[in-house]
Coordinates of C-alpha atoms in Angstrom, one line a residue:
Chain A
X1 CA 15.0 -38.0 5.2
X2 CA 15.2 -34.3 6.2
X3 CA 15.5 -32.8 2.6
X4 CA 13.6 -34.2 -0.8
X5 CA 14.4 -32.1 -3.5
X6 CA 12.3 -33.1 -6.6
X7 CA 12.6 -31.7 -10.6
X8 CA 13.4 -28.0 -9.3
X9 CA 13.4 -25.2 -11.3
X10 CA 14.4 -21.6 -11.4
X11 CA 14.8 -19.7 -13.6
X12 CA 15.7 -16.0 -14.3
X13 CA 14.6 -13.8 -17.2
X14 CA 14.6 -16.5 -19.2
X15 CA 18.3 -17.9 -17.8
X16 CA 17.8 -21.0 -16.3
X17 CA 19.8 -21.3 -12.9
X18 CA 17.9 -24.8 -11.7
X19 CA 17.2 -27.4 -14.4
X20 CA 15.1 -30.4 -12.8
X21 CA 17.2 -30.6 -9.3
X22 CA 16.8 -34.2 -7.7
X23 CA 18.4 -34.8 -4.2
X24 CA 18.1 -35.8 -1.1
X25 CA 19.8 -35.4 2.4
X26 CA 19.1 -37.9 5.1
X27 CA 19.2 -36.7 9.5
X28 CA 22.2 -36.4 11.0
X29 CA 24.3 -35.6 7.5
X30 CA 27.4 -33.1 6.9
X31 CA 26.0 -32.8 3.1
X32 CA 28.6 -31.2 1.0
X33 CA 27.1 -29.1 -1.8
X34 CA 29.6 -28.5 -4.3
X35 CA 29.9 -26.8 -7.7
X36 CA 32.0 -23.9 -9.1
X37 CA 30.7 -20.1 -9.4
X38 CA 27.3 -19.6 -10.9
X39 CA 26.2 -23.2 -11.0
X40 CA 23.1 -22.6 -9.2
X41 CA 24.1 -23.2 -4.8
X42 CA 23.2 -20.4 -3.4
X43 CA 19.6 -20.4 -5.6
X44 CA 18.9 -23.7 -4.1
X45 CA 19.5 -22.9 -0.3
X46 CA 17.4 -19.6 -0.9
X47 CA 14.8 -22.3 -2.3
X48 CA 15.1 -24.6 0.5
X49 CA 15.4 -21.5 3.5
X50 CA 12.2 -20.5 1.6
X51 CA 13.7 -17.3 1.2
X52 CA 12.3 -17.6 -3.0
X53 CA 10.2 -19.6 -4.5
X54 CA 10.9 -21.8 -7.7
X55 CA 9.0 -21.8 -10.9
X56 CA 8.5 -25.5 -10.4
X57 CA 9.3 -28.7 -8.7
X58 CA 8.8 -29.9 -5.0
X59 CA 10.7 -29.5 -1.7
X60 CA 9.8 -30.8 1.5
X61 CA 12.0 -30.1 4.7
X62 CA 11.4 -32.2 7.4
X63 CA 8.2 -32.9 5.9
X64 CA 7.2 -29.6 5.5
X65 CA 6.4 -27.9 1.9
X66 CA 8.7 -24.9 1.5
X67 CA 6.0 -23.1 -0.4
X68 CA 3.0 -24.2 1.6
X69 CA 4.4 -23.9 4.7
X70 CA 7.8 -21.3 5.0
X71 CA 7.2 -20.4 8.4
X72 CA 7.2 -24.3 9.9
X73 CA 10.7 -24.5 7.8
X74 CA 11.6 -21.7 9.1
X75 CA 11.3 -22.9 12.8
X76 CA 13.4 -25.7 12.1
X77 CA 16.1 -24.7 9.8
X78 CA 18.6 -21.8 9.8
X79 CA 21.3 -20.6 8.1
X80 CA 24.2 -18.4 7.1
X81 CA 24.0 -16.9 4.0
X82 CA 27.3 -16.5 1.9
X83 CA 27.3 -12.5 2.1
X84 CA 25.8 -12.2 5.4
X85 CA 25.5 -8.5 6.7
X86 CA 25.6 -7.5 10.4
X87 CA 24.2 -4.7 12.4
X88 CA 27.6 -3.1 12.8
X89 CA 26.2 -0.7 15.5
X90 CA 25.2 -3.5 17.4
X91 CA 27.2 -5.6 20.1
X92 CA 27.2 -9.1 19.7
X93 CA 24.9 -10.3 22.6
X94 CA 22.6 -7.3 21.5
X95 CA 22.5 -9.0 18.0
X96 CA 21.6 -12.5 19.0
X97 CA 19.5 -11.2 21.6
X98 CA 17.2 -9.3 18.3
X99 CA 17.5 -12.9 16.3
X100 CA 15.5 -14.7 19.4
X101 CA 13.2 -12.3 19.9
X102 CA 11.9 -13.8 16.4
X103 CA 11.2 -16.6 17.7
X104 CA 8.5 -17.9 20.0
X105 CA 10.9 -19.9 21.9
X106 CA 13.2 -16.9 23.1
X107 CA 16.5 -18.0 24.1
X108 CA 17.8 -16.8 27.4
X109 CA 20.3 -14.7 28.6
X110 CA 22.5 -17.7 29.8
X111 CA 22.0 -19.3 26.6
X112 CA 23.0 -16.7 24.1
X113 CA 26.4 -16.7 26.2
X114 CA 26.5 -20.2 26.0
X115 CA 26.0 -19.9 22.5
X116 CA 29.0 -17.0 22.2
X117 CA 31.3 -19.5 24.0
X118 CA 30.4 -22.3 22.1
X119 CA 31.6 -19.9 18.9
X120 CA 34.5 -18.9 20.8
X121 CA 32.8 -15.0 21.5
X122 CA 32.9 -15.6 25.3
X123 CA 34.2 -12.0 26.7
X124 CA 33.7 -10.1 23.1
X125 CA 30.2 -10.0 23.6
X126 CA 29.8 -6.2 24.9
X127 CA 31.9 -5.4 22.1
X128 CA 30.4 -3.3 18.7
X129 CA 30.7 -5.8 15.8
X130 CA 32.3 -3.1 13.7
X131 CA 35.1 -4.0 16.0
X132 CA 35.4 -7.9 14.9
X133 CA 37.5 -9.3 12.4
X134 CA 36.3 -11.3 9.7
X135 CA 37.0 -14.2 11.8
X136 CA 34.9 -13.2 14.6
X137 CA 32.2 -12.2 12.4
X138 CA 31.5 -15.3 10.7
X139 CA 31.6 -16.8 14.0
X140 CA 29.0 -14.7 15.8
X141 CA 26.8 -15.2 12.2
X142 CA 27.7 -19.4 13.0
X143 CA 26.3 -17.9 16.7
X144 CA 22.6 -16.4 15.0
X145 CA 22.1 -19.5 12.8
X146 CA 22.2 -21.7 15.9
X147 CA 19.6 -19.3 18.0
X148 CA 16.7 -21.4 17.3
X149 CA 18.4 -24.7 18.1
X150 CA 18.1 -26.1 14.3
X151 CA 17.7 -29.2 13.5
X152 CA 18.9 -28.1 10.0
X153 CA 21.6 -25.9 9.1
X154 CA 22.6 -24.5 6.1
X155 CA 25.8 -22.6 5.2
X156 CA 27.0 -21.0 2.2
X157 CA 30.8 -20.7 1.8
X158 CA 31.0 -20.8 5.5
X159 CA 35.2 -20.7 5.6
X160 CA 35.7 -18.2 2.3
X161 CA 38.2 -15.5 3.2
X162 CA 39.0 -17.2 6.5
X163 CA 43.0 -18.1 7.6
X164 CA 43.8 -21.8 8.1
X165 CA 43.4 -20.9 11.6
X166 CA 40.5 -19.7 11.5
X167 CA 38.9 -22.5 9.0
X168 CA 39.9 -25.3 11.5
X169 CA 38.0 -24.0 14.6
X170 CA 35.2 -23.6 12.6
X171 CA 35.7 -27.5 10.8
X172 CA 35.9 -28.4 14.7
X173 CA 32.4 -26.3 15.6
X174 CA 30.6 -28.3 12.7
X175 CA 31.9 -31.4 13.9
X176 CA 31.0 -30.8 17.1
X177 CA 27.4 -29.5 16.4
X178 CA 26.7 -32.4 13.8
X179 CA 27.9 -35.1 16.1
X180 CA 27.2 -33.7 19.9
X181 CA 23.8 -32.1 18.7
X182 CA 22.7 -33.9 16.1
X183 CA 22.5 -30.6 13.8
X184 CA 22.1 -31.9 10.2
X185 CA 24.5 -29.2 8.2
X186 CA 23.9 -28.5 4.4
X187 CA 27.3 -27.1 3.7
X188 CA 27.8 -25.4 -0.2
X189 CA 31.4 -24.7 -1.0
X190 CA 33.8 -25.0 -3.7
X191 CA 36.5 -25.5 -1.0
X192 CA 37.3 -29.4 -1.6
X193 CA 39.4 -29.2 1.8
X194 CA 36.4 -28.6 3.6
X195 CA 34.2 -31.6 2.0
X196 CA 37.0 -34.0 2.5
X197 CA 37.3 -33.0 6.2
X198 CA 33.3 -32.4 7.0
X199 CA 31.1 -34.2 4.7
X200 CA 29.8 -37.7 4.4
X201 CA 27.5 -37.0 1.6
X202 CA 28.0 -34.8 -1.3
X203 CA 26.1 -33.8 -4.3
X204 CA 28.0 -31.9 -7.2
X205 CA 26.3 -29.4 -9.1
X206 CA 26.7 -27.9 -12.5
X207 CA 25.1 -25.6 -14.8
X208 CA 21.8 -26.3 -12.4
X209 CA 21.8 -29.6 -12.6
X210 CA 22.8 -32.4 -10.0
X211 CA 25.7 -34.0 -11.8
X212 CA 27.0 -36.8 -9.1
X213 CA 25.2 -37.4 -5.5
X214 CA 25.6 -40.3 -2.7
X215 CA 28.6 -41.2 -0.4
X216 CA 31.6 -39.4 -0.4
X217 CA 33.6 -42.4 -0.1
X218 CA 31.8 -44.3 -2.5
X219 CA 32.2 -41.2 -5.4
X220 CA 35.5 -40.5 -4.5
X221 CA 36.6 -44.7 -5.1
X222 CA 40.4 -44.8 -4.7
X223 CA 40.4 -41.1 -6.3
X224 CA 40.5 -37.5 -4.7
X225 CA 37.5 -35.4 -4.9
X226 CA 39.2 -32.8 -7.0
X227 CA 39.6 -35.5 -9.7
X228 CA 35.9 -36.3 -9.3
X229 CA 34.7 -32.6 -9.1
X230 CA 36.7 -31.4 -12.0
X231 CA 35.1 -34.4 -14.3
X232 CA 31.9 -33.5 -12.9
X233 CA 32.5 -29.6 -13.7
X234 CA 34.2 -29.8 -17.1
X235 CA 32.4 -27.9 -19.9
X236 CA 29.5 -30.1 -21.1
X237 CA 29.8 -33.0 -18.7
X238 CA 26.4 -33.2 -17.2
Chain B
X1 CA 4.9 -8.7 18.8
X2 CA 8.0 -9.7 16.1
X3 CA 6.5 -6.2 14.9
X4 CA 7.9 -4.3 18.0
X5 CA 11.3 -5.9 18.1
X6 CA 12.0 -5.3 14.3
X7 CA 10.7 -1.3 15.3
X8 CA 12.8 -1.2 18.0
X9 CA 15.8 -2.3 15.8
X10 CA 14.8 0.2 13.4
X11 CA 14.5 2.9 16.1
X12 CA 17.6 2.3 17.7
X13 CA 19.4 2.1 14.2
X14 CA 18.0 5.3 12.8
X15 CA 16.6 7.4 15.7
X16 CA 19.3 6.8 18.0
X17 CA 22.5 7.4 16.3
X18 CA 24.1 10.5 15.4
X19 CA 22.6 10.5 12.1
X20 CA 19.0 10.5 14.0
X21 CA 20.6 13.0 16.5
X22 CA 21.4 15.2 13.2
X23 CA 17.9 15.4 12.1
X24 CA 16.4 16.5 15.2
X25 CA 19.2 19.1 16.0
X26 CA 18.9 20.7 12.4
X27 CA 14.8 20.6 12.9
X28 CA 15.5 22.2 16.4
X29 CA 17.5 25.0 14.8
X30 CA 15.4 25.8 11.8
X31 CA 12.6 26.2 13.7
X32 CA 14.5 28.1 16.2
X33 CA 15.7 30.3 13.3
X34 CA 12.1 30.7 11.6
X35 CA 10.0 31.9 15.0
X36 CA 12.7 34.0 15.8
X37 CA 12.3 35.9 12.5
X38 CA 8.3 35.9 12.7
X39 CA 8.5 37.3 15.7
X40 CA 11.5 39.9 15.6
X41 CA 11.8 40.7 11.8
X42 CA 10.0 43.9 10.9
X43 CA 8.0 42.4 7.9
X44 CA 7.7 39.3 8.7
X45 CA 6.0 40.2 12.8
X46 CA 3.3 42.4 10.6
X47 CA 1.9 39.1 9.4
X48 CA -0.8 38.2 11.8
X49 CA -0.6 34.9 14.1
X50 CA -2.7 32.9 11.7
X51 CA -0.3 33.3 8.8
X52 CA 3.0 32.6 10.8
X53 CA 1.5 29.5 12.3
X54 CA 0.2 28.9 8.7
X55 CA 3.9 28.9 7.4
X56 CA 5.4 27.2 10.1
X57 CA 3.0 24.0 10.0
X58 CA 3.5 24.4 6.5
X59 CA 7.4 23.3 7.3
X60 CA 6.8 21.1 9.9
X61 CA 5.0 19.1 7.3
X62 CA 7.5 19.3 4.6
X63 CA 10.3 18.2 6.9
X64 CA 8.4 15.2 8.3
X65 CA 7.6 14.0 4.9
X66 CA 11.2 14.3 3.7
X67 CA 13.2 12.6 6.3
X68 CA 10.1 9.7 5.9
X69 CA 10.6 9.5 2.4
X70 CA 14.4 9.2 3.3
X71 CA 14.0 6.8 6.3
X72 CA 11.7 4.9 3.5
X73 CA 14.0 4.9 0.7
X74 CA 17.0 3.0 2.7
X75 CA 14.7 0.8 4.9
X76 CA 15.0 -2.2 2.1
X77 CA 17.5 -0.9 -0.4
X78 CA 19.8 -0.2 2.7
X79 CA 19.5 -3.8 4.3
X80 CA 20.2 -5.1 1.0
X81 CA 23.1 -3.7 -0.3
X82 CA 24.2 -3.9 3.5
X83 CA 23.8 -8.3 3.4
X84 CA 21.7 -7.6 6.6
X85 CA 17.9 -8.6 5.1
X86 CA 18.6 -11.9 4.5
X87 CA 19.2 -13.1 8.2
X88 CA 16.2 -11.0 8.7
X89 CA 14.0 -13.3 5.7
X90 CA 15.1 -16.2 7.7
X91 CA 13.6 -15.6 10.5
X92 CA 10.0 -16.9 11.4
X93 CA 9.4 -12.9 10.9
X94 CA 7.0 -12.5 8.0
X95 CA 7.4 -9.9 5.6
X96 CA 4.4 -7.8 6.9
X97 CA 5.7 -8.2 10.2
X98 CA 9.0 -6.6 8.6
X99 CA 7.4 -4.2 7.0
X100 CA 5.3 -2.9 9.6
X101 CA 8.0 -2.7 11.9
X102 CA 9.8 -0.3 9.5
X103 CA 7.1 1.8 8.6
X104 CA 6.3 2.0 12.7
X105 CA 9.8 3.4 13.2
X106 CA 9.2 6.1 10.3
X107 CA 6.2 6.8 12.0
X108 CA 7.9 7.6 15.5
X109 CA 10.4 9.7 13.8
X110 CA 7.3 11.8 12.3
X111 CA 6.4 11.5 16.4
X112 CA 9.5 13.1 17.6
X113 CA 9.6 15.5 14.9
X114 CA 6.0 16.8 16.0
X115 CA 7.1 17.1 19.3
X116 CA 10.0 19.0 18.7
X117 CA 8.4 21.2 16.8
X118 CA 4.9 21.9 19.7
X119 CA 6.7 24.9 21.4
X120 CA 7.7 26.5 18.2
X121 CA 3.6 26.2 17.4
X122 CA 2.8 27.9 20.6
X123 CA 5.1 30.6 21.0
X124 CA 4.6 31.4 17.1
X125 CA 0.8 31.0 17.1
X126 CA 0.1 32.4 20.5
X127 CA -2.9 34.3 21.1
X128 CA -3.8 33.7 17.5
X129 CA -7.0 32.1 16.3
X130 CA -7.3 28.3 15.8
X131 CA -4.0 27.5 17.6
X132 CA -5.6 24.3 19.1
X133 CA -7.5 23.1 15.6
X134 CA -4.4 23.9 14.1
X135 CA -1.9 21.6 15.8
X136 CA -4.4 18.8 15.8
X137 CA -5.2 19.0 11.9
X138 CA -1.3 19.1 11.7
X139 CA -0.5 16.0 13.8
X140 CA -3.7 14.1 11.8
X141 CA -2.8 15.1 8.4
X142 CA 1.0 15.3 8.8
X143 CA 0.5 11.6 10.0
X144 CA -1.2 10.3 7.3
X145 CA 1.1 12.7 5.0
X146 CA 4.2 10.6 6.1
X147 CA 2.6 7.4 6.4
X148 CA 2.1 8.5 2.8
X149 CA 5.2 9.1 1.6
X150 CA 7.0 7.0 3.6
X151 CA 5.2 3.7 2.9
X152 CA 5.6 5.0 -0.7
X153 CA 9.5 5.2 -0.6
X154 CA 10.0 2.1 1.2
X155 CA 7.4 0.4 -1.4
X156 CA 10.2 2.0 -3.8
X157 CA 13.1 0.9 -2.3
X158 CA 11.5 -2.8 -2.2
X159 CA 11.2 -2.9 -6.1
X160 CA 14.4 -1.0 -6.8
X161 CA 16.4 -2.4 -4.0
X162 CA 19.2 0.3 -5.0
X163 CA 19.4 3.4 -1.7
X164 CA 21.2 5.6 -4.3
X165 CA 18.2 5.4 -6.9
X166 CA 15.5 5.2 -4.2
X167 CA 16.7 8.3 -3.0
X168 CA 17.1 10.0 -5.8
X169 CA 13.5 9.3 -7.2
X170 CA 12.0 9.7 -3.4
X171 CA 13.7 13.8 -3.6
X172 CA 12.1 14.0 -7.1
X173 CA 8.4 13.4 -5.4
X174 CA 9.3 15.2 -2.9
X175 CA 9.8 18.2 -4.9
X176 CA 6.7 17.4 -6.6
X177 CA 4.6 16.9 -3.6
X178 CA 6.3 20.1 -2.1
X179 CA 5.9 22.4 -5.4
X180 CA 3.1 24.7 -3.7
X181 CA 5.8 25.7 -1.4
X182 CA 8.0 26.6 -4.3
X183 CA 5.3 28.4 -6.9
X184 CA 4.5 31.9 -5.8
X185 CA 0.9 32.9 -5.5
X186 CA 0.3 33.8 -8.9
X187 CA 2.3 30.3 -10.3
X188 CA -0.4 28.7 -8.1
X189 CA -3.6 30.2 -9.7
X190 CA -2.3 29.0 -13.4
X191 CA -3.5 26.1 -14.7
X192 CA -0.4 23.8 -13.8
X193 CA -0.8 25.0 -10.2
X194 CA -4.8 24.1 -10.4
X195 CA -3.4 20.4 -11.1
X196 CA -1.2 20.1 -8.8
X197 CA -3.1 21.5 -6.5
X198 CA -5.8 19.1 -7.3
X199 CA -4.0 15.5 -7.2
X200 CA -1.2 16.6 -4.8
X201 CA -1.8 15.6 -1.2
X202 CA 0.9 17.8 -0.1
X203 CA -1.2 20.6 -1.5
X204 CA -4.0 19.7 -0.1
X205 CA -2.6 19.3 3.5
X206 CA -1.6 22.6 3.0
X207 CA -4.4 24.1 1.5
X208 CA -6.5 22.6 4.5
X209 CA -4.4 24.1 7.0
X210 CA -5.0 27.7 5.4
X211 CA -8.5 27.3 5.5
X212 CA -9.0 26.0 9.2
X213 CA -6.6 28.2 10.7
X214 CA -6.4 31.5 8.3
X215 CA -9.8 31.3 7.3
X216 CA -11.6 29.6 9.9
X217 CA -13.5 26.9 8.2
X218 CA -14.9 24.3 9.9
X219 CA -14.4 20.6 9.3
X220 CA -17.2 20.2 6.4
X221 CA -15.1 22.1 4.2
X222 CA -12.4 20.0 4.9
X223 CA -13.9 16.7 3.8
X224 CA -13.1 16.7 0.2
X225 CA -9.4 17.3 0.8
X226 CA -8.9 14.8 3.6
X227 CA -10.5 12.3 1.6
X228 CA -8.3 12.7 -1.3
X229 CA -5.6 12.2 1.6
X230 CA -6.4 9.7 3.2
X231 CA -7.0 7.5 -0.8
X232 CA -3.3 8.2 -1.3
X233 CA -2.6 7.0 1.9
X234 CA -4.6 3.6 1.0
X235 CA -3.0 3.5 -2.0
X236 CA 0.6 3.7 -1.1
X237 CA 0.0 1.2 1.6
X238 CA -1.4 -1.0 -0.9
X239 CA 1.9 -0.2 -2.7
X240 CA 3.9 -1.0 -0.3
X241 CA 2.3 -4.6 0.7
X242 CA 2.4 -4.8 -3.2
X243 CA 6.1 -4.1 -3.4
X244 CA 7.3 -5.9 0.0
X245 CA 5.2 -9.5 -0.7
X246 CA 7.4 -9.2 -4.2
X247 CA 11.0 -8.5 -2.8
X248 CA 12.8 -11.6 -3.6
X249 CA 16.9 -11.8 -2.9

């Protein structure tokens, strides 16, 4: 198990955005995290990147405490928040270059252009990122979130505002990376497409609390997942 | 060493840009403008070297705590509402590391200003008294001055995480901190410019560099006011950990 999630709670000036989360993700998963607007996703991954701390509960990843222990998470994990900002003035090899630098295992220079092909950035690395397109951006933030080599990634909305082309290559890159490298990938979305395609275990989520978890296939039955994750979602169905 | 890199990010994103290029260019020509009035104007060149060197650290000092308290005031605020700090929070990079590395790069900015500003001293203060004294109370006290006021703003920008409100409150200290300049002689002997005097560090930079270099007075009479500098520059430090341990997404 890479991820045990247990009674977790946030809460807000007095709004509760986490009410008693229970989950868990095992190695090697594409877990789909799904739930609509405000029902508490990104607040968890911020709790499980150790980015904030809840009011109560416990989380371990990869055995580690997230509250005792951020910085071993943070050797392990990465991630690409939903609203992720670049240094515009920066080129992209420059960019992933200042990312490793954080780490005590720098990568080198053959394998941050390893890493830009692998996102499909081989020859745009000497470019300014001001220059990219939104594609291209989320691409070379796919690119950062891999410098460490995680064994746990975690992405936010990864496809939002992307075209269909644009969508598949990165469906392709998660497959790959999930299967080739055995990256386990915490994906949140509200994009069914993408769970149906990626995941093999999904947990829905609503009003900050876990409202369905386990096998896709098993939740789904002889359903679709939109069936399942608009019962799940409805007002009052918890 | 995480330190450096972040300070090197910093530098190269504020320093080296036009924006940093801007700064130093506008500091070049002000104090291009000012020695070439003390020196050729008819009133101003009866003032002795003392004063004019006086009135020019006097500057110097007000212009490295300004742009620090702007440096300061986008160094959180700016990352946030730019989506760049939390890539940065998930990095093995602690939040003193990250805040070190920013207030290191306001620091080198104060560096460069000084710099700039060396030949200016010596042509303006040339064969005056205390040149020497001068320029090293200036670099020690404008230091701690911007370390000050920077860490202060960036403490500021932490808690508010807003550049448009961290600005505006950092130019309202700043015109505290910088009122001596603005009250005349006679506004300063009142009792509001006894107070200000009196728990303003700015004031008592300034005051300390009339005394060594007008007046002459050794370091002894110095103590009281450099003390009182150096507890505001604890305390806005203290501020600033304060502030930057809190800052939550």
């Amino acid at each position: 198990m890479i991820i045990s999630v247990e009674n977790l709670v946030k809460k807000y000036n007095g709004y509760t955005a986490l009410d008693g989360l229970n989950f868990t993700v095992e190695d090697g998963d594409i877990f789909g995290f799904l739930g609509p607007n405000g029902a508490g996703k990104t607040t968890t991954i911020r709790i499980l990147t150790a980015m904030i701390k809840a009011d109560s509960g416990n989380v371990l990843v990869d055995g580690h405490d997230v509250v005792k222990e951020p910085l071993a998470v943070k050797r392990i994990i990465n991630a690409l928040p939903e609203s992720n900002g670049y240094y515009e003035w920066m080129t992209a090899y420059e960019y992933l270059e200042f990312f490793s630098n954080l780490y005590e295992e720098k990568a080198s220079k053959q394998d941050i252009h390893k890493l830009l092909e692998v996102v499909g950035l081989h020859g745009k690395e000497g470019h300014l990122i001001r220059s990219y397109s939104r594609g291209m951006k989320q691409r070379l933030g796919i690119a950062r979130a891999l410098i460490n080599r995680p064994k746990l990634l975690f992405l936010d909305e990864p496809t939002n505002g992307l075209d269909p082309k644009g969508r598949r290559d990165i469906h392709d890159l998660l497959i790959d990376l999930n299967q080739k490298h055995s990256t386990t990938i915490f994906l949140s979305t509200h994009l069914l497409d993408d769970v149906e395609r990626l995941c093999n275990r999904i947990a829905i989520i609503n009003y900050g609390k876990i409202v369905r978890t386990g096998e896709l296939d098993r939740i789904k039955g002889k359903g679709t997942i939109e069936d399942i994750f608009f019962m799940s979602t409805k007002e009052g169905a918890l | 060493m995480k330190t450096a890199y972040i300070m090197q990010k910093e530098i190269k994103e504020s320093i080296l840009t036009p924006k940093g290029f801007l700064w130093y260019n506008l500091t070049s020509v002000i104090l291009s403008v000012l020695s070439y009035l003390f020196l050729t104007n008819s009133e101003l060149s009866l003032l002795d070297q003392g004063e004019m060197l006086y009135m020019i650290m006097n500057f110097i000092t007000a212009l490295g705590v300004l742009i620090g308290l702007v440096f300061g005031a986008d160094s959180f605020a700016g990352e946030i509402e730019r989506g760049t700090i939390e890539a940065l929070f998930l990095s093995p990079a602690n939040k003193t590391e990250i805040t070190m590395g920013k207030l290191g790069a306001a620091l080198t900015n104060w560096g460069i200003i000084f710099i700039i500003s060396l030949p200016y001293l010596f042509v303006v203060g040339k064969g005056g008294q205390n040149l020497l004294t001068g320029i090293a109370y200036l670099a020690i006290l404008g230091t701690l001055l911007v370390i000050t006021f920077s860490a202060f703003s960036m403490g500021l920008s932490a808690r508010i995480k807003s550049m448009k409100n961290s600005l505006i409150i950092s130019f309202f200290i700043f015109l505290l901190a910088g009122s001596p300049i603005f009250l005349s002689a006679a506004q300063r002997k009142t009792w509001f410019g006894n107070i200000l005097d009196l728990i303003n560090p700015f004031a008592d930079a300034i005051n300390t560099f009339d005394s060594v270099v007008i007046d002459s007075q050794g370091f002894s009479y110095q103590i009281g006011r450099v003390a009182i500098i150096c507890g505001y520059t604890f305390l806005s430090l203290w501020f600033l950990k304060r502030s930057a341990s809190r800052l939550e997404m």
